[in-house]
Short mmCIF file of C-alpha atoms (C1' of nucleotides) in Angstrom, two decimals:
data_model
loop_
_atom_site.label_atom_id
_atom_site.label_comp_id
_atom_site.label_asym_id
_atom_site.label_seq_id
_atom_site.Cartn_x
_atom_site.Cartn_y
_atom_site.Cartn_z
CA UNK A 11 -0.17 0.02 -0.19
CA UNK A 12 1.36 3.63 -1.01
CA UNK A 13 0.18 6.76 0.07
CA UNK A 14 -2.95 7.22 -1.36
CA UNK A 15 -4.37 3.94 -0.42
CA UNK A 16 -3.13 5.04 2.92
CA UNK A 17 -5.26 8.20 2.74
CA UNK A 18 -8.38 6.30 1.22
CA UNK A 19 -8.58 3.72 3.87
CA UNK A 20 -8.50 6.02 6.83
CA UNK A 21 -9.83 9.40 5.27
CA UNK A 22 -7.49 11.69 6.23
CA UNK A 23 -5.87 13.73 2.91
CA UNK A 24 -2.51 13.13 1.54
CA UNK A 25 -1.00 16.23 2.51
CA UNK A 26 -2.09 15.28 6.24
CA UNK A 27 -0.52 12.26 6.12
CA UNK A 28 2.79 13.97 4.86
CA UNK A 29 2.45 16.23 7.84
CA UNK A 30 1.80 13.34 10.54
CA UNK A 31 5.06 12.36 8.78
CA UNK A 32 7.21 15.19 9.11
CA UNK A 33 5.56 15.70 12.95
CA UNK A 34 6.66 12.30 13.79
CA UNK A 35 3.07 11.31 14.54
CA UNK A 36 3.18 8.57 11.68
CA UNK A 37 6.10 6.25 11.23
CA UNK A 38 8.11 6.26 7.85
CA UNK A 39 6.76 3.68 5.41
CA UNK A 40 9.63 1.31 3.88
CA UNK A 41 11.40 2.88 0.98
CA UNK A 42 11.25 1.08 -2.40
CA UNK A 43 13.11 3.80 -3.67
CA UNK A 44 14.34 7.14 -3.79
CA UNK A 45 10.76 8.58 -4.20
CA UNK A 46 8.26 5.71 -3.19
CA UNK A 47 7.27 4.03 0.34
CA UNK A 48 5.53 1.51 1.25
CA UNK A 49 2.68 1.85 3.98
CA UNK A 50 1.15 -1.67 6.07
CA UNK A 51 -1.46 -2.40 8.54
CA UNK A 52 0.43 -0.91 11.48
CA UNK A 53 0.31 2.68 9.68
CA UNK A 54 -3.40 2.34 8.99
CA UNK A 55 -3.85 1.58 12.64
CA UNK A 56 -1.61 4.51 13.62
CA UNK A 57 -3.59 6.93 11.65
CA UNK A 58 -6.73 6.57 13.20
CA UNK A 59 -5.58 5.99 16.51
CA UNK A 60 -3.98 9.55 16.15
CA UNK A 61 -7.25 10.75 14.87
CA UNK A 62 -8.99 9.42 17.77
CA UNK A 63 -6.31 10.50 19.94
CA UNK A 64 -7.17 14.07 18.64
CA UNK A 65 -10.81 13.82 17.77
CA UNK A 66 -12.02 12.40 20.63
CA UNK A 67 -9.41 12.57 23.07
CA UNK A 68 -9.25 16.25 22.60
CA UNK A 69 -5.08 16.00 22.72
CA UNK A 70 -3.18 18.46 20.79
CA UNK A 71 -0.99 16.88 18.38
CA UNK A 72 2.17 17.20 20.79
CA UNK A 73 0.40 15.36 23.29
CA UNK A 74 -0.63 13.02 20.48
CA UNK A 75 3.14 12.28 19.70
CA UNK A 76 4.12 11.67 22.73
CA UNK A 77 1.39 9.34 23.56
CA UNK A 78 2.45 7.16 20.43
CA UNK A 79 6.46 7.36 21.65
CA UNK A 80 5.37 6.04 24.71
CA UNK A 81 3.64 3.10 22.80
CA UNK A 82 6.77 2.52 20.55
CA UNK A 83 9.02 2.49 23.78
CA UNK A 84 9.69 -1.37 24.95
CA UNK A 85 7.94 -2.18 28.35
CA UNK A 86 10.45 -3.90 31.08
CA UNK A 87 8.05 -4.33 34.26
CA UNK A 88 4.21 -4.23 34.68
CA UNK A 89 4.77 -1.79 37.48
CA UNK A 90 5.81 0.84 35.21
CA UNK A 91 3.47 0.86 32.88
CA UNK A 92 0.96 3.04 34.95
CA UNK A 93 3.46 5.70 35.57
CA UNK A 94 4.94 5.70 31.50
CA UNK A 95 1.26 6.18 30.65
CA UNK A 96 0.80 9.09 32.95
CA UNK A 97 3.75 10.67 32.01
CA UNK A 98 2.97 10.13 28.74
CA UNK A 99 -0.46 12.06 29.14
CA UNK A 100 -1.41 15.36 29.65
CA UNK A 101 -2.12 16.51 32.76
CA UNK A 102 -3.60 19.87 33.53
CA UNK A 103 -2.97 21.97 36.15
CA UNK A 104 0.36 20.24 36.92
CA UNK A 105 2.43 22.69 37.84
CA UNK A 106 -0.59 23.48 40.56
CA UNK A 107 0.50 22.89 44.19
CA UNK A 108 -1.55 20.07 46.11
CA UNK A 109 -4.35 21.40 48.49
CA UNK A 110 -4.88 19.95 51.88
CA UNK A 111 -7.91 18.86 50.87
CA UNK A 112 -6.87 16.55 48.06
CA UNK A 113 -3.89 14.71 50.70
CA UNK A 114 -6.56 14.59 53.05
CA UNK A 115 -9.23 12.77 50.96
CA UNK A 116 -6.18 10.36 49.87
CA UNK A 117 -5.23 9.27 53.28
CA UNK A 118 -8.76 9.15 54.35
CA UNK A 119 -9.72 6.83 51.99
CA UNK A 120 -6.18 4.81 52.44
CA UNK A 121 -5.56 5.20 48.73
CA UNK A 122 -1.87 4.23 47.89
CA UNK A 123 -0.81 7.00 45.66
CA UNK A 124 2.72 8.50 45.58
CA UNK A 125 3.08 11.66 47.41
CA UNK A 126 4.48 13.20 43.93
CA UNK A 127 1.81 11.92 41.57
CA UNK A 128 0.40 14.37 39.05
CA UNK A 129 -2.99 13.64 39.52
CA UNK A 130 -3.09 15.19 42.79
CA UNK A 131 -1.73 18.37 41.46
CA UNK A 132 -4.76 18.02 38.55
CA UNK A 133 -7.08 17.29 41.07
CA UNK A 134 -6.35 20.75 43.49
CA UNK A 135 -6.43 22.22 40.11
CA UNK A 136 -9.84 21.22 38.91
CA UNK A 137 -11.57 21.40 42.73
CA UNK A 138 -9.88 25.24 42.93
CA UNK A 139 -11.04 25.71 39.49
CA UNK A 140 -14.77 24.52 40.23
CA UNK A 141 -14.40 26.68 43.36
CA UNK A 142 -13.68 29.57 41.12
CA UNK A 143 -16.37 29.13 39.02
CA UNK A 144 -18.71 29.70 41.84
CA UNK A 145 -19.87 25.84 42.64
CA UNK A 146 -17.80 24.35 45.03
CA UNK A 147 -17.54 20.79 45.56
CA UNK A 148 -18.16 19.46 49.14
CA UNK A 149 -16.56 17.00 50.97
CA UNK A 150 -18.80 14.47 51.06
CA UNK A 151 -19.56 14.85 47.44
CA UNK A 152 -15.93 14.46 46.92
CA UNK A 153 -15.66 11.49 48.77
CA UNK A 154 -18.53 9.90 47.05
CA UNK A 155 -17.15 10.84 43.47
CA UNK A 156 -13.97 9.20 44.77
CA UNK A 157 -15.86 6.55 45.55
CA UNK A 158 -17.32 6.32 41.90
CA UNK A 159 -13.89 6.47 40.52
CA UNK A 160 -12.17 3.67 42.17
CA UNK A 161 -15.19 1.58 40.68
CA UNK A 162 -14.15 3.09 37.35
CA UNK A 163 -10.45 2.05 37.90
CA UNK A 164 -11.38 -1.00 38.88
CA UNK A 165 -12.88 -1.84 35.76
CA UNK A 166 -9.57 -0.22 34.08
CA UNK A 167 -7.21 -2.12 35.47
CA UNK A 168 -9.37 -5.56 34.88
CA UNK A 169 -9.60 -4.53 31.37
CA UNK A 170 -5.60 -4.21 31.28
CA UNK A 171 -4.83 -6.89 33.28
CA UNK A 172 -6.75 -9.11 30.67
CA UNK A 173 -4.11 -7.96 28.09
CA UNK A 174 -1.87 -10.70 26.45
CA UNK A 175 1.51 -9.09 26.84
CA UNK A 176 3.27 -6.15 28.30
CA UNK A 177 2.88 -4.33 24.81
CA UNK A 178 -0.81 -4.71 24.92
CA UNK A 179 -1.07 -3.75 28.38
CA UNK A 180 0.22 -0.25 28.30
CA UNK A 181 -1.55 0.27 24.83
CA UNK A 182 -5.03 -0.57 26.74
CA UNK A 183 -3.77 1.73 29.73
CA UNK A 184 -2.78 4.35 27.56
CA UNK A 185 -5.49 4.78 25.08
CA UNK A 186 -8.01 3.70 27.62
CA UNK A 187 -7.09 6.62 30.00
CA UNK A 188 -7.61 9.15 27.72
CA UNK A 189 -10.12 7.58 25.28
CA UNK A 190 -12.55 6.25 28.31
CA UNK A 191 -13.09 9.90 29.59
CA UNK A 192 -14.91 11.17 27.11
CA UNK A 193 -17.19 8.03 27.09
CA UNK A 194 -17.75 8.39 31.00
CA UNK A 195 -18.81 11.99 30.15
CA UNK A 196 -21.55 10.90 27.80
CA UNK A 197 -22.94 8.60 30.32
CA UNK A 198 -22.59 10.70 33.11
CA UNK A 199 -25.05 12.85 31.42
CA UNK A 200 -27.47 10.28 30.20
CA UNK A 201 -27.14 9.20 34.05
CA UNK A 202 -28.31 12.56 34.79
CA UNK A 203 -30.98 12.52 32.95
CA UNK A 204 -32.57 9.09 34.08
CA UNK A 205 -32.10 9.97 37.75
CA UNK A 206 -33.50 13.64 37.88
CA UNK A 207 -36.42 12.11 35.29
CA UNK A 208 -36.91 9.29 38.00
CA UNK A 209 -36.69 11.38 40.78
CA UNK A 210 -39.05 14.14 39.64
CA UNK A 211 -41.52 11.70 37.85
CA UNK A 212 -41.48 8.46 39.99
CA UNK B 18 -14.77 49.32 40.65
CA UNK B 19 -13.75 49.91 37.62
CA UNK B 20 -11.75 48.02 34.70
CA UNK B 21 -7.88 48.02 35.99
CA UNK B 22 -9.37 47.04 39.33
CA UNK B 23 -11.46 44.37 37.68
CA UNK B 24 -8.11 43.45 36.10
CA UNK B 25 -6.16 43.12 38.89
CA UNK B 26 -8.80 40.95 40.95
CA UNK B 27 -9.32 38.65 38.42
CA UNK B 28 -5.80 38.72 36.83
CA UNK B 29 -6.63 38.99 33.22
CA UNK B 30 -5.34 41.71 31.37
CA UNK B 31 -7.32 44.77 30.75
CA UNK B 32 -7.50 44.42 26.63
CA UNK B 33 -8.58 40.68 27.32
CA UNK B 34 -11.35 42.12 29.48
CA UNK B 35 -12.24 44.75 26.73
CA UNK B 36 -12.40 42.05 23.90
CA UNK B 37 -14.49 39.69 26.21
CA UNK B 38 -16.78 42.90 26.88
CA UNK B 39 -16.84 42.71 22.79
CA UNK B 40 -17.72 39.36 22.55
CA UNK B 41 -20.18 38.94 24.95
CA UNK B 42 -18.96 36.92 27.19
CA UNK B 43 -18.98 40.03 30.29
CA UNK B 44 -21.79 42.09 30.38
CA UNK B 45 -21.41 45.84 30.66
CA UNK B 46 -20.59 48.16 33.47
CA UNK B 47 -22.66 50.93 34.38
CA UNK B 48 -21.57 53.97 32.70
CA UNK B 49 -21.13 56.32 34.69
CA UNK B 50 -19.75 58.93 31.91
CA UNK B 51 -19.40 58.40 28.29
CA UNK B 52 -15.93 57.29 28.66
CA UNK B 53 -16.35 55.58 32.14
CA UNK B 54 -18.25 52.20 33.71
CA UNK B 55 -17.85 51.00 37.09
CA UNK B 56 -18.27 47.35 37.61
CA UNK B 57 -19.39 45.20 40.62
CA UNK B 58 -18.28 42.11 42.02
CA UNK B 59 -20.90 39.98 39.86
CA UNK B 60 -18.59 41.19 37.05
CA UNK B 61 -15.46 39.42 38.97
CA UNK B 62 -17.22 36.35 39.41
CA UNK B 63 -18.44 36.20 35.75
CA UNK B 64 -14.78 36.51 34.71
CA UNK B 65 -13.37 34.16 36.82
CA UNK B 66 -16.37 31.64 35.85
CA UNK B 67 -15.43 32.34 31.85
CA UNK B 68 -11.62 31.42 33.03
CA UNK B 69 -12.53 28.37 34.85
CA UNK B 70 -14.96 27.15 32.03
CA UNK B 71 -12.17 28.17 29.07
CA UNK B 72 -9.37 27.04 31.15
CA UNK B 73 -9.63 24.00 33.36
CA UNK B 74 -13.32 23.13 31.46
CA UNK B 75 -11.62 23.22 28.20
CA UNK B 76 -14.29 24.76 26.38
CA UNK B 77 -13.99 27.01 23.54
CA UNK B 78 -15.04 30.69 23.71
CA UNK B 79 -18.04 30.37 21.92
CA UNK B 80 -19.07 27.61 24.06
CA UNK B 81 -18.52 29.41 27.35
CA UNK B 82 -20.72 32.41 25.84
CA UNK B 83 -23.49 29.73 25.27
CA UNK B 84 -23.17 28.82 29.11
CA UNK B 85 -23.51 32.27 30.06
CA UNK B 86 -26.25 33.26 28.52
CA UNK B 87 -28.00 29.98 29.22
CA UNK B 88 -27.30 31.13 33.36
CA UNK B 89 -28.66 34.75 32.10
CA UNK B 90 -31.22 33.37 31.08
CA UNK B 91 -34.79 33.15 33.78
CA UNK B 92 -35.48 29.65 34.68
CA UNK B 93 -39.29 28.27 34.63
CA UNK B 94 -39.29 24.42 35.74
CA UNK B 95 -36.87 22.33 37.41
CA UNK B 96 -37.65 19.85 34.75
CA UNK B 97 -36.25 22.37 32.17
CA UNK B 98 -33.08 22.87 33.79
CA UNK B 99 -31.56 19.71 32.49
CA UNK B 100 -32.38 19.94 29.46
CA UNK B 101 -31.39 23.65 29.21
CA UNK B 102 -28.08 22.68 30.48
CA UNK B 103 -27.61 20.15 28.17
CA UNK B 104 -28.48 22.15 25.32
CA UNK B 105 -25.94 24.81 26.48
CA UNK B 106 -23.14 22.18 26.64
CA UNK B 107 -21.18 21.13 23.87
CA UNK B 108 -21.86 17.86 22.77
CA UNK B 109 -18.96 16.09 20.98
CA UNK B 110 -20.51 13.49 18.16
CA UNK B 111 -24.16 14.70 18.06
CA UNK B 112 -24.28 14.42 14.16
CA UNK B 113 -23.03 10.61 14.91
CA UNK B 114 -25.94 8.61 14.50
CA UNK B 115 -26.65 6.30 17.60
CA UNK B 116 -25.15 2.61 17.92
CA UNK B 117 -27.42 -0.46 18.71
CA UNK B 118 -25.37 -0.73 21.48
CA UNK B 119 -25.97 2.22 22.88
CA UNK B 120 -29.85 1.51 22.47
CA UNK B 121 -29.37 -1.64 24.50
CA UNK B 122 -27.23 -0.55 26.80
CA UNK B 123 -30.21 2.07 27.85
CA UNK B 124 -33.30 -0.12 27.83
CA UNK B 125 -31.03 -2.76 29.54
CA UNK B 126 -30.51 -0.71 32.39
CA UNK B 127 -33.95 0.46 32.58
CA UNK B 128 -32.72 4.09 32.35
CA UNK B 129 -35.33 6.94 30.96
CA UNK B 130 -33.67 9.01 28.29
CA UNK B 131 -35.43 10.33 25.75
CA UNK B 132 -34.72 8.51 22.41
CA UNK B 133 -33.74 12.09 20.88
CA UNK B 134 -31.17 13.10 23.67
CA UNK B 135 -28.02 14.12 22.53
CA UNK B 136 -25.53 12.25 24.72
CA UNK B 137 -27.05 9.14 23.20
CA UNK B 138 -25.19 10.15 20.07
CA UNK B 139 -21.79 11.79 22.11
CA UNK B 140 -21.57 7.96 24.00
CA UNK B 141 -21.93 6.10 20.24
CA UNK B 142 -19.39 8.40 19.02
CA UNK B 143 -17.06 7.94 21.55
CA UNK B 144 -17.47 4.49 21.83
CA UNK B 145 -16.93 4.40 18.00
CA UNK B 146 -13.56 6.62 18.35
CA UNK B 147 -12.20 4.17 21.28
CA UNK B 148 -12.89 1.39 18.76
CA UNK B 149 -10.87 3.33 15.94
CA UNK B 150 -8.08 4.14 18.67
CA UNK B 151 -7.29 -0.15 18.97
CA UNK B 152 -9.13 -0.62 22.20
CA UNK B 153 -12.37 -1.31 21.89
CA UNK B 154 -15.11 -1.52 25.32
CA UNK B 155 -16.55 -4.72 26.14
CA UNK B 156 -20.10 -4.83 26.75
CA UNK B 157 -19.30 -5.76 30.06
CA UNK B 158 -17.17 -2.85 31.20
CA UNK B 159 -19.43 -0.50 29.38
CA UNK B 160 -22.04 -2.06 32.11
CA UNK B 161 -19.73 -1.65 34.80
CA UNK B 162 -18.77 2.29 34.07
CA UNK B 163 -22.56 2.50 33.43
CA UNK B 164 -23.09 1.64 36.92
CA UNK B 165 -20.63 3.74 37.97
CA UNK B 166 -21.85 6.85 36.12
CA UNK B 167 -24.93 6.48 37.61
CA UNK B 168 -23.53 6.92 41.08
CA UNK B 169 -21.63 10.11 39.81
CA UNK B 170 -25.33 11.33 38.40
CA UNK B 171 -27.06 10.59 41.41
CA UNK B 172 -24.33 13.03 43.45
CA UNK B 173 -25.03 15.55 40.92
CA UNK B 174 -28.58 15.69 40.95
CA UNK B 175 -28.35 15.86 45.03
CA UNK B 176 -26.53 18.71 44.82
CA UNK B 177 -28.29 20.66 42.51
CA UNK B 178 -31.59 19.51 44.64
CA UNK B 179 -29.80 21.04 47.07
CA UNK B 180 -29.79 24.70 45.84
CA UNK B 181 -31.82 27.47 47.25
CA UNK B 182 -33.60 28.57 44.11
CA UNK B 183 -34.09 27.42 40.26
CA UNK B 184 -31.51 30.44 39.23
CA UNK B 185 -28.72 28.35 41.84
CA UNK B 186 -29.69 24.99 40.77
CA UNK B 187 -29.36 25.70 37.02
CA UNK B 188 -26.02 27.16 37.57
CA UNK B 189 -25.07 23.96 39.53
CA UNK B 190 -26.55 21.83 37.04
CA UNK B 191 -24.51 23.81 34.28
CA UNK B 192 -21.34 24.47 35.94
CA UNK B 193 -21.08 20.99 37.39
CA UNK B 194 -21.87 19.09 34.37
CA UNK B 195 -18.86 20.92 32.51
CA UNK B 196 -16.13 21.55 35.76
CA UNK B 197 -17.02 17.81 37.27
CA UNK B 198 -15.78 16.18 34.48
CA UNK B 199 -11.81 17.07 34.75
CA UNK B 200 -12.04 16.39 39.07
CA UNK B 201 -13.56 12.77 37.67
CA UNK B 202 -10.74 12.46 35.22
CA UNK B 203 -7.88 13.31 37.87
CA UNK B 204 -9.66 11.27 40.73
CA UNK B 205 -9.93 8.35 38.35
CA UNK B 206 -5.80 8.45 37.50
CA UNK B 207 -5.69 8.65 41.09
CA UNK B 208 -7.60 5.74 41.76
CA UNK B 209 -6.21 3.79 39.00
CA UNK B 210 -2.60 3.79 40.45
CA UNK B 211 -4.31 2.65 43.95
CA UNK B 212 -5.69 -0.40 42.43
CA UNK B 213 -3.05 -0.89 40.93
CA UNK B 214 -0.65 -0.74 43.62
CA UNK B 215 -2.96 -2.70 45.86
CA UNK B 216 -3.17 -5.55 43.15
CA UNK B 217 0.67 -6.04 42.27
CA UNK B 218 1.86 -5.18 45.95
CA UNK B 219 -0.64 -6.21 48.54
"C1'" DT C 3 -5.09 75.07 36.28
"C1'" DG C 4 -2.43 72.19 33.99
"C1'" DA C 5 -0.32 67.49 33.29
"C1'" DC C 6 -1.02 62.66 33.39
"C1'" DA C 7 -3.03 58.61 33.64
"C1'" DT C 8 -7.52 56.01 32.31
"C1'" DT C 9 -11.74 54.83 30.02
"C1'" DG C 10 -14.63 53.28 25.62
"C1'" DG C 11 -14.65 52.10 21.13
"C1'" DA C 12 -12.64 50.91 17.02
"C1'" DT C 13 -9.41 49.24 14.41
"C1'" DA C 14 -5.37 46.37 12.92
"C1'" DG C 15 -1.72 43.32 14.36
"C1'" DT C 16 0.34 38.76 16.68
"C1'" DT C 17 0.99 34.09 17.66
"C1'" DC C 18 0.08 29.61 17.79
"C1'" DC C 19 -1.94 25.60 15.70
"C1'" DA C 20 -3.48 22.49 12.22
"C1'" DC C 21 -3.50 21.80 8.36
"C1'" DT C 22 -3.37 22.59 3.20
"C1'" DA C 23 -1.26 23.83 -1.39
"C1'" DT C 24 2.40 24.14 -4.77
"C1'" DC C 25 6.63 23.37 -6.38
"C1'" DA C 26 10.40 20.44 -8.76
"C1'" DC C 27 11.80 16.29 -9.17
"C1'" DC C 28 11.55 11.12 -10.23
"C1'" DA C 29 9.89 6.37 -10.57
"C1'" DT C 30 6.38 3.02 -12.40
"C1'" DG C 31 3.36 0.61 -15.10
"C1'" DG C 32 0.21 0.32 -18.56
"C1'" DC D 27 7.43 7.08 -23.27
"C1'" DC D 28 4.82 9.44 -21.10
"C1'" DA D 29 0.76 10.11 -17.70
"C1'" DT D 30 0.37 9.02 -12.86
"C1'" DG D 31 1.42 9.09 -8.62
"C1'" DG D 32 4.69 10.13 -4.90
"C1'" DT D 33 8.40 12.89 -2.28
"C1'" DG D 34 10.18 16.27 0.17
"C1'" DA D 35 10.91 20.91 0.59
"C1'" DT D 36 8.88 25.38 1.13
"C1'" DA D 37 5.28 28.43 1.41
"C1'" DG D 38 0.40 29.44 2.28
"C1'" DT D 39 -4.29 29.32 4.91
"C1'" DG D 40 -7.73 29.73 8.48
"C1'" DG D 41 -9.36 29.90 12.98
"C1'" DA D 42 -9.28 31.14 17.57
"C1'" DA D 43 -7.59 33.92 21.29
"C1'" DC D 44 -5.78 37.21 22.46
"C1'" DT D 45 -2.64 41.95 22.14
"C1'" DA D 46 -1.67 46.38 20.78
"C1'" DT D 47 -1.87 50.93 18.79
"C1'" DC D 48 -5.12 55.18 18.36
"C1'" DC D 49 -8.45 58.39 19.68
"C1'" DA D 50 -11.36 61.82 21.88
"C1'" DA D 51 -13.26 62.29 26.17
"C1'" DT D 52 -12.68 62.17 31.40
"C1'" DG D 53 -11.27 61.90 36.00
"C1'" DT D 54 -7.24 62.88 39.01
"C1'" DC D 55 -3.92 65.15 41.54
"C1'" DA D 56 -0.17 68.20 42.18
#
DNA sequence: TGACATTGGATAGTTCCACTATCACCATGG
DNA sequence: CCATGGTGATAGTGGAACTATCCAATGTCA
């Protein structure tokens, strides 16, 4: 397969594929001559992955590149996978200091989370922003959200554990972490409607 | 308070405030002369809300405007609030057709959700994109995510129900729907680490 | 009173991102 | 053998979100 067919199968225009090549989002094909290369199924999958990350996951091209680079790197131990994944993913508010509220939450729930985990900063920043927006999250609500997040994480980890090898496991964790967020967001809105309707019109 | 002080209190530069004024994101102050207006606390709150929606919620300025317009409109019945909120919020993939998988999920869980609810399309699009990214969500996983989403939605609805009046209720629902997503995302990553660590190193 | 800063309103310019177009040159296949 | 399509390089486009400049009118303070 060469460029035109890759374009046809993915729905991405040729100039854009060239751009992705330049930007390191798509690995080069195998050159068959000075001016020709062929591409394989893995290129099709890569392009589809990039588009999914960008369009649905809301990543910038730069973040998408970090993700695919992480996927290409070899994996040593299962324990490293989550760290690699969370490093490769964009962490909004990573420069925000951790709030006491977050520290309390983590210890109170007995969660085993590194003191320097970026997600602590992200959570602090998100809570701060929510308060700035005029609708602060109460302690009790936060606790209930956290418990729901834990059941979600258990599903995540089980799915990842079902992967046949470490490479697939990394892929499941990285891609899942990015792509399931929109799924959860849509499910939440659906559930909001159900809960509201069943309360007001039982 | 005039423009310079509004800028000082919010940390937003004066030219940007003028821009927000032009774009209808910030309501005009009360003019005290041909070339001067004064701003009040509500303006400070509005600016902070807009910045929170844009920076943390990830909304475009256009979406943020739709949100603040919705907040300014009067509310008639509590039942309309969720509809108003979901209309004002951006719905990724709203043009995507609803998949059979989503229809099945909703009926199977007994969720009372309008046939034409946009969240159905958003969910279909998100699931499709996840599959395109090479990590499809299994039926069983989806069901478990959905149940977790329902507990989250119950917290959402309870928080909203605690509002003193319909205006505050609308505010809680709209802002909460946008701003809690990042909170949940961060909680999920924290929980992933906890679950992983307690599995691998019990 | 007069110097100076600030405001509102208008218009134009900048930066970044994600493409998209064009060009010159080359290789293959019918 | 030459039209078709590929390659790499360079340049251009369009949208979003600011940012800068200018102006005349108006406050503020020495």
